[in-house]
């Protein structure tokens, strides 16, 4: 199996398309970091304008941790689209090239090939996330330094002390890995259904956009299905940045407000991964390779 | 020993029966020519031999074992190129061979890979990306991938597509070398019937998914069974004269002209007999090439 995974990783590594996503993420992050470095004062002033009269904040609000949070909010919505570029092409791209028949006449079962391709696509997704984490977190820390993380939620503010932040980011990135692997597996399923590259890529992107809209619309009819849509759960990495409070309304260090929500989301995402990959394996196993 | 045993396989795509109750055997060391017109079911059959397509019915055995149950074990012994030489445009020739060597159970060394590149004439382009290759070079690399793990059975579907005359001759020599010197079994389909005629020891012709002829090339192209086609200004008189002569036994029941299947040495006698009977002969054409045979058997079953 490792042989097949290494072959698939090698093919991903050699494809020029692989680097589009890495380049796009780097370009976006650098532009945002540059903008905040040059004009961060007015940005933080804008953020604080409503609470400046009631709260007095000392220290550096616009630090590396906040920049990373802002970047994740902006990018984790779009990264799935970049993931789809590779994941949705893993099987259909080979069918389109005609190379599927080359690999399926080797002494390995189709299930082994599909699983190897999924592992390789997931590795790519995780590397993309590590790249995002490196640029968004560590480069931001390097440029802007560290301090307490001050977040403004819809009707309250959260202040997380400097020493209590890093593990939350680790948790958020692990959660994001599950979310993006769900997208990878959806792309994979689309890929197993087609013999060309464009259809599954566009199909995956459309499905994500469509399901995200359903997840965010507050219409009672959709509320019934919302808990079962993976897009409803993809943004729950933010739960790592909500703290429990004690009787004096003080934040409890090291706590998470709603850990059950995170667990539930991880279960839903994992079930989706199993469902999508399982369906892909079944489809490819039954498929006649005609291209 | 039978390397390939196909028993009554059929493949149905919707309402189309692409392969219809096809059976044949390929013995070890044979160069087996698999012939048929476009759409006759050749590629579907080859894909079934490689488990790319699941047969609707029937069974396939390779090396005496059922393909369905022993797929992985059997495919280790098979090298194949199917129709077009589709490859990864962003990889080099050498990378292709390294990649496909890696997914074989047996250990394939760098010198094996270099030897394969040499064998298919791509040593000097081994580090070039495939996107810069001509169709002929891609075809040779495809054959290289089929050979890199030194398989016992080589399945080549249209291996001469896109090759120039020198390339075609090279492939012909390679097939002959693989069969004679290395004792490999080669299953080859091609549109170039003259090439198949030169290399194949056994031939199978299929038409509309069904077997229409098959056997040893020497027997199929037996000089005692030469096809003779005569053209005359008065076909009716010619037929009348033939039917009362000793040549009546050689007459073929065809509606598209007067055809005989007869020993070669009888042809001058036929010619003489027709002249003696005052039949105005325009042409006496002998047909004993594989192409003639192929056209004869496929046109008979239109």
PDB file of N, CA, C and O in Angstrom, chain A residues 44-113:
ATOM      1  N   UNK A  44      -7.507  48.366  13.660  1.00  0.00           N
ATOM      2  CA  UNK A  44      -7.866  48.027  15.043  1.00  0.00           C
ATOM      3  C   UNK A  44      -8.741  49.119  15.652  1.00  0.00           C
ATOM      4  O   UNK A  44      -9.626  48.844  16.463  1.00  0.00           O
ATOM      5  N   UNK A  45      -8.525  50.345  15.231  1.00  0.00           N
ATOM      6  CA  UNK A  45      -9.372  51.455  15.688  1.00  0.00           C
ATOM      7  C   UNK A  45     -10.816  51.236  15.253  1.00  0.00           C
ATOM      8  O   UNK A  45     -11.759  51.438  16.025  1.00  0.00           O
ATOM      9  N   UNK A  46     -10.958  50.752  14.026  1.00  0.00           N
ATOM     10  CA  UNK A  46     -12.303  50.474  13.497  1.00  0.00           C
ATOM     11  C   UNK A  46     -12.971  49.356  14.298  1.00  0.00           C
ATOM     12  O   UNK A  46     -14.148  49.424  14.642  1.00  0.00           O
ATOM     13  N   UNK A  47     -12.170  48.327  14.607  1.00  0.00           N
ATOM     14  CA  UNK A  47     -12.695  47.191  15.376  1.00  0.00           C
ATOM     15  C   UNK A  47     -13.196  47.622  16.749  1.00  0.00           C
ATOM     16  O   UNK A  47     -14.211  47.139  17.248  1.00  0.00           O
ATOM     17  N   UNK A  48     -12.454  48.540  17.349  1.00  0.00           N
ATOM     18  CA  UNK A  48     -12.707  48.894  18.751  1.00  0.00           C
ATOM     19  C   UNK A  48     -13.648  50.080  18.921  1.00  0.00           C
ATOM     20  O   UNK A  48     -13.956  50.459  20.056  1.00  0.00           O
ATOM     21  N   UNK A  49     -14.075  50.684  17.829  1.00  0.00           N
ATOM     22  CA  UNK A  49     -14.766  51.974  17.947  1.00  0.00           C
ATOM     23  C   UNK A  49     -16.027  51.905  18.824  1.00  0.00           C
ATOM     24  O   UNK A  49     -16.335  52.846  19.529  1.00  0.00           O
ATOM     25  N   UNK A  50     -16.706  50.747  18.820  1.00  0.00           N
ATOM     26  CA  UNK A  50     -17.953  50.647  19.584  1.00  0.00           C
ATOM     27  C   UNK A  50     -17.726  50.411  21.077  1.00  0.00           C
ATOM     28  O   UNK A  50     -18.623  50.661  21.891  1.00  0.00           O
ATOM     29  N   UNK A  51     -16.563  49.928  21.416  1.00  0.00           N
ATOM     30  CA  UNK A  51     -16.364  49.583  22.833  1.00  0.00           C
ATOM     31  C   UNK A  51     -15.278  50.433  23.503  1.00  0.00           C
ATOM     32  O   UNK A  51     -14.963  50.239  24.671  1.00  0.00           O
ATOM     33  N   UNK A  52     -14.725  51.345  22.755  1.00  0.00           N
ATOM     34  CA  UNK A  52     -13.655  52.181  23.306  1.00  0.00           C
ATOM     35  C   UNK A  52     -14.099  52.966  24.543  1.00  0.00           C
ATOM     36  O   UNK A  52     -13.306  53.215  25.447  1.00  0.00           O
ATOM     37  N   UNK A  53     -15.396  53.320  24.580  1.00  0.00           N
ATOM     38  CA  UNK A  53     -15.891  54.115  25.717  1.00  0.00           C
ATOM     39  C   UNK A  53     -16.084  53.273  26.969  1.00  0.00           C
ATOM     40  O   UNK A  53     -15.995  53.777  28.082  1.00  0.00           O
ATOM     41  N   UNK A  54     -16.348  51.982  26.794  1.00  0.00           N
ATOM     42  CA  UNK A  54     -16.646  51.142  27.959  1.00  0.00           C
ATOM     43  C   UNK A  54     -15.473  50.274  28.397  1.00  0.00           C
ATOM     44  O   UNK A  54     -15.433  49.784  29.505  1.00  0.00           O
ATOM     45  N   UNK A  55     -14.547  50.054  27.480  1.00  0.00           N
ATOM     46  CA  UNK A  55     -13.422  49.158  27.801  1.00  0.00           C
ATOM     47  C   UNK A  55     -12.095  49.870  27.567  1.00  0.00           C
ATOM     48  O   UNK A  55     -11.944  50.610  26.594  1.00  0.00           O
ATOM     49  N   UNK A  56     -11.177  49.613  28.454  1.00  0.00           N
ATOM     50  CA  UNK A  56      -9.849  50.168  28.241  1.00  0.00           C
ATOM     51  C   UNK A  56      -8.896  48.995  28.037  1.00  0.00           C
ATOM     52  O   UNK A  56      -8.750  48.139  28.902  1.00  0.00           O
ATOM     53  N   UNK A  57      -8.312  48.933  26.859  1.00  0.00           N
ATOM     54  CA  UNK A  57      -7.443  47.799  26.526  1.00  0.00           C
ATOM     55  C   UNK A  57      -5.998  48.257  26.547  1.00  0.00           C
ATOM     56  O   UNK A  57      -5.659  49.272  25.926  1.00  0.00           O
ATOM     57  N   UNK A  58      -5.183  47.489  27.244  1.00  0.00           N
ATOM     58  CA  UNK A  58      -3.751  47.791  27.236  1.00  0.00           C
ATOM     59  C   UNK A  58      -3.048  46.718  26.425  1.00  0.00           C
ATOM     60  O   UNK A  58      -3.503  45.591  26.329  1.00  0.00           O
ATOM     61  N   UNK A  59      -1.923  47.061  25.884  1.00  0.00           N
ATOM     62  CA  UNK A  59      -1.157  46.069  25.107  1.00  0.00           C
ATOM     63  C   UNK A  59      -1.458  46.167  23.626  1.00  0.00           C
ATOM     64  O   UNK A  59      -2.118  47.102  23.166  1.00  0.00           O
ATOM     65  N   UNK A  60      -0.995  45.126  22.930  1.00  0.00           N
ATOM     66  CA  UNK A  60      -1.028  45.149  21.464  1.00  0.00           C
ATOM     67  C   UNK A  60      -2.199  44.299  20.967  1.00  0.00           C
ATOM     68  O   UNK A  60      -2.126  43.071  20.987  1.00  0.00           O
ATOM     69  N   UNK A  61      -3.269  44.967  20.566  1.00  0.00           N
ATOM     70  CA  UNK A  61      -4.427  44.196  20.073  1.00  0.00           C
ATOM     71  C   UNK A  61      -4.088  43.496  18.764  1.00  0.00           C
ATOM     72  O   UNK A  61      -4.379  42.320  18.552  1.00  0.00           O
ATOM     73  N   UNK A  62      -3.461  44.243  17.885  1.00  0.00           N
ATOM     74  CA  UNK A  62      -3.165  43.709  16.546  1.00  0.00           C
ATOM     75  C   UNK A  62      -1.863  42.889  16.597  1.00  0.00           C
ATOM     76  O   UNK A  62      -0.830  43.306  16.084  1.00  0.00           O
ATOM     77  N   UNK A  63      -1.938  41.771  17.262  1.00  0.00           N
ATOM     78  CA  UNK A  63      -0.747  40.911  17.364  1.00  0.00           C
ATOM     79  C   UNK A  63      -0.895  39.700  16.438  1.00  0.00           C
ATOM     80  O   UNK A  63      -1.927  39.520  15.778  1.00  0.00           O
ATOM     81  N   UNK A  64       0.146  38.859  16.420  1.00  0.00           N
ATOM     82  CA  UNK A  64       0.167  37.701  15.510  1.00  0.00           C
ATOM     83  C   UNK A  64      -1.023  36.772  15.687  1.00  0.00           C
ATOM     84  O   UNK A  64      -1.546  36.239  14.714  1.00  0.00           O
ATOM     85  N   UNK A  65      -1.481  36.616  16.933  1.00  0.00           N
ATOM     86  CA  UNK A  65      -2.599  35.702  17.183  1.00  0.00           C
ATOM     87  C   UNK A  65      -3.891  36.222  16.546  1.00  0.00           C
ATOM     88  O   UNK A  65      -4.667  35.464  15.977  1.00  0.00           O
ATOM     89  N   UNK A  66      -4.138  37.514  16.693  1.00  0.00           N
ATOM     90  CA  UNK A  66      -5.363  38.079  16.112  1.00  0.00           C
ATOM     91  C   UNK A  66      -5.287  38.034  14.574  1.00  0.00           C
ATOM     92  O   UNK A  66      -6.281  37.712  13.917  1.00  0.00           O
ATOM     93  N   UNK A  67      -4.110  38.360  14.052  1.00  0.00           N
ATOM     94  CA  UNK A  67      -3.952  38.345  12.584  1.00  0.00           C
ATOM     95  C   UNK A  67      -4.267  36.930  12.067  1.00  0.00           C
ATOM     96  O   UNK A  67      -4.955  36.755  11.072  1.00  0.00           O
ATOM     97  N   UNK A  68      -3.757  35.929  12.780  1.00  0.00           N
ATOM     98  CA  UNK A  68      -3.993  34.536  12.366  1.00  0.00           C
ATOM     99  C   UNK A  68      -5.498  34.241  12.396  1.00  0.00           C
ATOM    100  O   UNK A  68      -6.022  33.624  11.465  1.00  0.00           O
ATOM    101  N   UNK A  69      -6.178  34.690  13.440  1.00  0.00           N
ATOM    102  CA  UNK A  69      -7.625  34.445  13.551  1.00  0.00           C
ATOM    103  C   UNK A  69      -8.370  35.094  12.380  1.00  0.00           C
ATOM    104  O   UNK A  69      -9.253  34.489  11.768  1.00  0.00           O
ATOM    105  N   UNK A  70      -7.979  36.324  12.082  1.00  0.00           N
ATOM    106  CA  UNK A  70      -8.616  37.049  10.957  1.00  0.00           C
ATOM    107  C   UNK A  70      -8.373  36.280   9.654  1.00  0.00           C
ATOM    108  O   UNK A  70      -9.286  36.077   8.854  1.00  0.00           O
ATOM    109  N   UNK A  71      -7.120  35.838   9.471  1.00  0.00           N
ATOM    110  CA  UNK A  71      -6.771  35.120   8.234  1.00  0.00           C
ATOM    111  C   UNK A  71      -7.552  33.804   8.121  1.00  0.00           C
ATOM    112  O   UNK A  71      -8.037  33.457   7.044  1.00  0.00           O
ATOM    113  N   UNK A  72      -7.660  33.090   9.238  1.00  0.00           N
ATOM    114  CA  UNK A  72      -8.392  31.816   9.192  1.00  0.00           C
ATOM    115  C   UNK A  72      -9.866  32.043   8.862  1.00  0.00           C
ATOM    116  O   UNK A  72     -10.457  31.300   8.084  1.00  0.00           O
ATOM    117  N   UNK A  73     -10.428  33.083   9.440  1.00  0.00           N
ATOM    118  CA  UNK A  73     -11.841  33.397   9.143  1.00  0.00           C
ATOM    119  C   UNK A  73     -12.036  33.661   7.651  1.00  0.00           C
ATOM    120  O   UNK A  73     -13.018  33.253   7.059  1.00  0.00           O
ATOM    121  N   UNK A  74     -11.068  34.374   7.101  1.00  0.00           N
ATOM    122  CA  UNK A  74     -11.168  34.709   5.676  1.00  0.00           C
ATOM    123  C   UNK A  74     -10.889  33.516   4.783  1.00  0.00           C
ATOM    124  O   UNK A  74     -11.583  33.284   3.797  1.00  0.00           O
ATOM    125  N   UNK A  75      -9.849  32.738   5.140  1.00  0.00           N
ATOM    126  CA  UNK A  75      -9.348  31.733   4.195  1.00  0.00           C
ATOM    127  C   UNK A  75      -9.978  30.355   4.320  1.00  0.00           C
ATOM    128  O   UNK A  75     -10.075  29.641   3.326  1.00  0.00           O
ATOM    129  N   UNK A  76     -10.384  29.968   5.526  1.00  0.00           N
ATOM    130  CA  UNK A  76     -10.884  28.591   5.664  1.00  0.00           C
ATOM    131  C   UNK A  76     -12.188  28.366   4.883  1.00  0.00           C
ATOM    132  O   UNK A  76     -12.612  27.242   4.675  1.00  0.00           O
ATOM    133  N   UNK A  77     -12.788  29.460   4.434  1.00  0.00           N
ATOM    134  CA  UNK A  77     -13.975  29.333   3.586  1.00  0.00           C
ATOM    135  C   UNK A  77     -13.532  29.021   2.147  1.00  0.00           C
ATOM    136  O   UNK A  77     -14.210  28.306   1.419  1.00  0.00           O
ATOM    137  N   UNK A  78     -12.389  29.572   1.770  1.00  0.00           N
ATOM    138  CA  UNK A  78     -11.951  29.449   0.370  1.00  0.00           C
ATOM    139  C   UNK A  78     -11.002  28.295   0.107  1.00  0.00           C
ATOM    140  O   UNK A  78     -10.908  27.823  -1.021  1.00  0.00           O
ATOM    141  N   UNK A  79     -10.297  27.871   1.149  1.00  0.00           N
ATOM    142  CA  UNK A  79      -9.346  26.766   0.955  1.00  0.00           C
ATOM    143  C   UNK A  79     -10.033  25.506   0.389  1.00  0.00           C
ATOM    144  O   UNK A  79      -9.449  24.831  -0.464  1.00  0.00           O
ATOM    145  N   UNK A  80     -11.270  25.182   0.814  1.00  0.00           N
ATOM    146  CA  UNK A  80     -11.925  24.002   0.210  1.00  0.00           C
ATOM    147  C   UNK A  80     -11.972  24.066  -1.309  1.00  0.00           C
ATOM    148  O   UNK A  80     -11.868  23.045  -1.983  1.00  0.00           O
ATOM    149  N   UNK A  81     -12.119  25.253  -1.845  1.00  0.00           N
ATOM    150  CA  UNK A  81     -12.172  25.380  -3.304  1.00  0.00           C
ATOM    151  C   UNK A  81     -10.811  25.006  -3.909  1.00  0.00           C
ATOM    152  O   UNK A  81     -10.738  24.404  -4.991  1.00  0.00           O
ATOM    153  N   UNK A  82      -9.744  25.362  -3.199  1.00  0.00           N
ATOM    154  CA  UNK A  82      -8.397  25.015  -3.684  1.00  0.00           C
ATOM    155  C   UNK A  82      -8.138  23.512  -3.532  1.00  0.00           C
ATOM    156  O   UNK A  82      -7.493  22.894  -4.382  1.00  0.00           O
ATOM    157  N   UNK A  83      -8.651  22.966  -2.453  1.00  0.00           N
ATOM    158  CA  UNK A  83      -8.502  21.516  -2.220  1.00  0.00           C
ATOM    159  C   UNK A  83      -9.201  20.734  -3.340  1.00  0.00           C
ATOM    160  O   UNK A  83      -8.696  19.727  -3.834  1.00  0.00           O
ATOM    161  N   UNK A  84     -10.353  21.253  -3.760  1.00  0.00           N
ATOM    162  CA  UNK A  84     -11.124  20.575  -4.820  1.00  0.00           C
ATOM    163  C   UNK A  84     -10.330  20.463  -6.115  1.00  0.00           C
ATOM    164  O   UNK A  84     -10.509  19.514  -6.886  1.00  0.00           O
ATOM    165  N   UNK A  85      -9.440  21.430  -6.356  1.00  0.00           N
ATOM    166  CA  UNK A  85      -8.623  21.417  -7.583  1.00  0.00           C
ATOM    167  C   UNK A  85      -7.834  20.115  -7.739  1.00  0.00           C
ATOM    168  O   UNK A  85      -7.649  19.622  -8.841  1.00  0.00           O
ATOM    169  N   UNK A  86      -7.362  19.604  -6.630  1.00  0.00           N
ATOM    170  CA  UNK A  86      -6.560  18.373  -6.687  1.00  0.00           C
ATOM    171  C   UNK A  86      -7.431  17.142  -6.406  1.00  0.00           C
ATOM    172  O   UNK A  86      -7.421  16.170  -7.159  1.00  0.00           O
ATOM    173  N   UNK A  87      -8.214  17.216  -5.316  1.00  0.00           N
ATOM    174  CA  UNK A  87      -8.974  16.027  -4.897  1.00  0.00           C
ATOM    175  C   UNK A  87      -9.966  15.578  -5.965  1.00  0.00           C
ATOM    176  O   UNK A  87     -10.093  14.375  -6.235  1.00  0.00           O
ATOM    177  N   UNK A  88     -10.647  16.541  -6.591  1.00  0.00           N
ATOM    178  CA  UNK A  88     -11.678  16.177  -7.567  1.00  0.00           C
ATOM    179  C   UNK A  88     -11.075  15.724  -8.896  1.00  0.00           C
ATOM    180  O   UNK A  88     -11.800  15.363  -9.812  1.00  0.00           O
ATOM    181  N   UNK A  89      -9.758  15.775  -8.976  1.00  0.00           N
ATOM    182  CA  UNK A  89      -9.097  15.387 -10.220  1.00  0.00           C
ATOM    183  C   UNK A  89      -8.369  14.048 -10.075  1.00  0.00           C
ATOM    184  O   UNK A  89      -7.833  13.517 -11.041  1.00  0.00           O
ATOM    185  N   UNK A  90      -8.381  13.509  -8.866  1.00  0.00           N
ATOM    186  CA  UNK A  90      -7.538  12.344  -8.585  1.00  0.00           C
ATOM    187  C   UNK A  90      -7.897  11.118  -9.443  1.00  0.00           C
ATOM    188  O   UNK A  90      -7.018  10.411  -9.919  1.00  0.00           O
ATOM    189  N   UNK A  91      -9.167  10.850  -9.619  1.00  0.00           N
ATOM    190  CA  UNK A  91      -9.583   9.678 -10.409  1.00  0.00           C
ATOM    191  C   UNK A  91     -10.010  10.115 -11.810  1.00  0.00           C
ATOM    192  O   UNK A  91      -9.539   9.565 -12.808  1.00  0.00           O
ATOM    193  N   UNK A  92     -10.851  11.143 -11.863  1.00  0.00           N
ATOM    194  CA  UNK A  92     -11.360  11.573 -13.179  1.00  0.00           C
ATOM    195  C   UNK A  92     -10.239  12.112 -14.059  1.00  0.00           C
ATOM    196  O   UNK A  92     -10.268  11.942 -15.277  1.00  0.00           O
ATOM    197  N   UNK A  93      -9.240  12.743 -13.441  1.00  0.00           N
ATOM    198  CA  UNK A  93      -8.105  13.268 -14.210  1.00  0.00           C
ATOM    199  C   UNK A  93      -7.363  12.141 -14.905  1.00  0.00           C
ATOM    200  O   UNK A  93      -6.946  12.258 -16.062  1.00  0.00           O
ATOM    201  N   UNK A  94      -7.233  11.031 -14.200  1.00  0.00           N
ATOM    202  CA  UNK A  94      -6.543   9.872 -14.791  1.00  0.00           C
ATOM    203  C   UNK A  94      -7.417   9.215 -15.859  1.00  0.00           C
ATOM    204  O   UNK A  94      -6.915   8.733 -16.869  1.00  0.00           O
ATOM    205  N   UNK A  95      -8.730   9.228 -15.613  1.00  0.00           N
ATOM    206  CA  UNK A  95      -9.643   8.675 -16.627  1.00  0.00           C
ATOM    207  C   UNK A  95      -9.557   9.520 -17.891  1.00  0.00           C
ATOM    208  O   UNK A  95      -9.539   9.007 -19.007  1.00  0.00           O
ATOM    209  N   UNK A  96      -9.462  10.827 -17.688  1.00  0.00           N
ATOM    210  CA  UNK A  96      -9.378  11.758 -18.806  1.00  0.00           C
ATOM    211  C   UNK A  96      -8.066  11.588 -19.574  1.00  0.00           C
ATOM    212  O   UNK A  96      -8.045  11.572 -20.805  1.00  0.00           O
ATOM    213  N   UNK A  97      -6.987  11.409 -18.833  1.00  0.00           N
ATOM    214  CA  UNK A  97      -5.672  11.203 -19.475  1.00  0.00           C
ATOM    215  C   UNK A  97      -5.581   9.832 -20.153  1.00  0.00           C
ATOM    216  O   UNK A  97      -4.813   9.636 -21.074  1.00  0.00           O
ATOM    217  N   UNK A  98      -6.364   8.892 -19.635  1.00  0.00           N
ATOM    218  CA  UNK A  98      -6.296   7.516 -20.140  1.00  0.00           C
ATOM    219  C   UNK A  98      -5.340   6.654 -19.331  1.00  0.00           C
ATOM    220  O   UNK A  98      -5.104   5.496 -19.654  1.00  0.00           O
ATOM    221  N   UNK A  99      -4.782   7.222 -18.274  1.00  0.00           N
ATOM    222  CA  UNK A  99      -3.792   6.493 -17.471  1.00  0.00           C
ATOM    223  C   UNK A  99      -4.423   5.583 -16.418  1.00  0.00           C
ATOM    224  O   UNK A  99      -3.727   4.775 -15.814  1.00  0.00           O
ATOM    225  N   UNK A 100      -5.740   5.730 -16.245  1.00  0.00           N
ATOM    226  CA  UNK A 100      -6.430   4.875 -15.270  1.00  0.00           C
ATOM    227  C   UNK A 100      -6.251   3.404 -15.650  1.00  0.00           C
ATOM    228  O   UNK A 100      -6.095   2.534 -14.807  1.00  0.00           O
ATOM    229  N   UNK A 101      -6.288   3.132 -16.956  1.00  0.00           N
ATOM    230  CA  UNK A 101      -6.149   1.738 -17.385  1.00  0.00           C
ATOM    231  C   UNK A 101      -4.723   1.227 -17.163  1.00  0.00           C
ATOM    232  O   UNK A 101      -4.510   0.040 -17.001  1.00  0.00           O
ATOM    233  N   UNK A 102      -3.758   2.156 -17.159  1.00  0.00           N
ATOM    234  CA  UNK A 102      -2.380   1.738 -16.864  1.00  0.00           C
ATOM    235  C   UNK A 102      -2.256   1.305 -15.408  1.00  0.00           C
ATOM    236  O   UNK A 102      -1.682   0.263 -15.107  1.00  0.00           O
ATOM    237  N   UNK A 103      -2.805   2.116 -14.511  1.00  0.00           N
ATOM    238  CA  UNK A 103      -2.636   1.777 -13.092  1.00  0.00           C
ATOM    239  C   UNK A 103      -3.547   0.619 -12.671  1.00  0.00           C
ATOM    240  O   UNK A 103      -3.193  -0.153 -11.789  1.00  0.00           O
ATOM    241  N   UNK A 104      -4.687   0.495 -13.335  1.00  0.00           N
ATOM    242  CA  UNK A 104      -5.602  -0.586 -12.962  1.00  0.00           C
ATOM    243  C   UNK A 104      -5.230  -1.930 -13.591  1.00  0.00           C
ATOM    244  O   UNK A 104      -5.940  -2.916 -13.399  1.00  0.00           O
ATOM    245  N   UNK A 105      -4.135  -1.963 -14.345  1.00  0.00           N
ATOM    246  CA  UNK A 105      -3.653  -3.269 -14.834  1.00  0.00           C
ATOM    247  C   UNK A 105      -2.385  -3.671 -14.090  1.00  0.00           C
ATOM    248  O   UNK A 105      -1.673  -4.565 -14.521  1.00  0.00           O
ATOM    249  N   UNK A 106      -2.118  -3.001 -12.984  1.00  0.00           N
ATOM    250  CA  UNK A 106      -1.007  -3.406 -12.120  1.00  0.00           C
ATOM    251  C   UNK A 106      -1.549  -4.392 -11.075  1.00  0.00           C
ATOM    252  O   UNK A 106      -2.765  -4.446 -10.868  1.00  0.00           O
ATOM    253  N   UNK A 107      -0.666  -5.129 -10.428  1.00  0.00           N
ATOM    254  CA  UNK A 107      -1.177  -6.178  -9.509  1.00  0.00           C
ATOM    255  C   UNK A 107      -1.670  -5.660  -8.156  1.00  0.00           C
ATOM    256  O   UNK A 107      -1.293  -6.171  -7.114  1.00  0.00           O
ATOM    257  N   UNK A 108      -2.472  -4.646  -8.189  1.00  0.00           N
ATOM    258  CA  UNK A 108      -3.110  -4.127  -6.972  1.00  0.00           C
ATOM    259  C   UNK A 108      -4.593  -3.936  -7.271  1.00  0.00           C
ATOM    260  O   UNK A 108      -4.955  -3.588  -8.396  1.00  0.00           O
ATOM    261  N   UNK A 109      -5.394  -4.131  -6.247  1.00  0.00           N
ATOM    262  CA  UNK A 109      -6.838  -4.016  -6.484  1.00  0.00           C
ATOM    263  C   UNK A 109      -7.230  -2.548  -6.648  1.00  0.00           C
ATOM    264  O   UNK A 109      -6.502  -1.644  -6.237  1.00  0.00           O
ATOM    265  N   UNK A 110      -8.385  -2.354  -7.224  1.00  0.00           N
ATOM    266  CA  UNK A 110      -8.878  -0.984  -7.391  1.00  0.00           C
ATOM    267  C   UNK A 110      -9.097  -0.319  -6.039  1.00  0.00           C
ATOM    268  O   UNK A 110      -8.862   0.876  -5.878  1.00  0.00           O
ATOM    269  N   UNK A 111      -9.536  -1.115  -5.065  1.00  0.00           N
ATOM    270  CA  UNK A 111      -9.748  -0.555  -3.716  1.00  0.00           C
ATOM    271  C   UNK A 111      -8.432  -0.006  -3.175  1.00  0.00           C
ATOM    272  O   UNK A 111      -8.392   1.095  -2.617  1.00  0.00           O
ATOM    273  N   UNK A 112      -7.358  -0.770  -3.380  1.00  0.00           N
ATOM    274  CA  UNK A 112      -6.047  -0.309  -2.893  1.00  0.00           C
ATOM    275  C   UNK A 112      -5.631   0.992  -3.583  1.00  0.00           C
ATOM    276  O   UNK A 112      -5.124   1.909  -2.936  1.00  0.00           O
ATOM    277  N   UNK A 113      -5.871   1.048  -4.884  1.00  0.00           N
ATOM    278  CA  UNK A 113      -5.514   2.275  -5.623  1.00  0.00           C
ATOM    279  C   UNK A 113      -6.349   3.458  -5.140  1.00  0.00           C
ATOM    280  O   UNK A 113      -5.815   4.556  -4.929  1.00  0.00           O
TER     281      UNK A 113
END
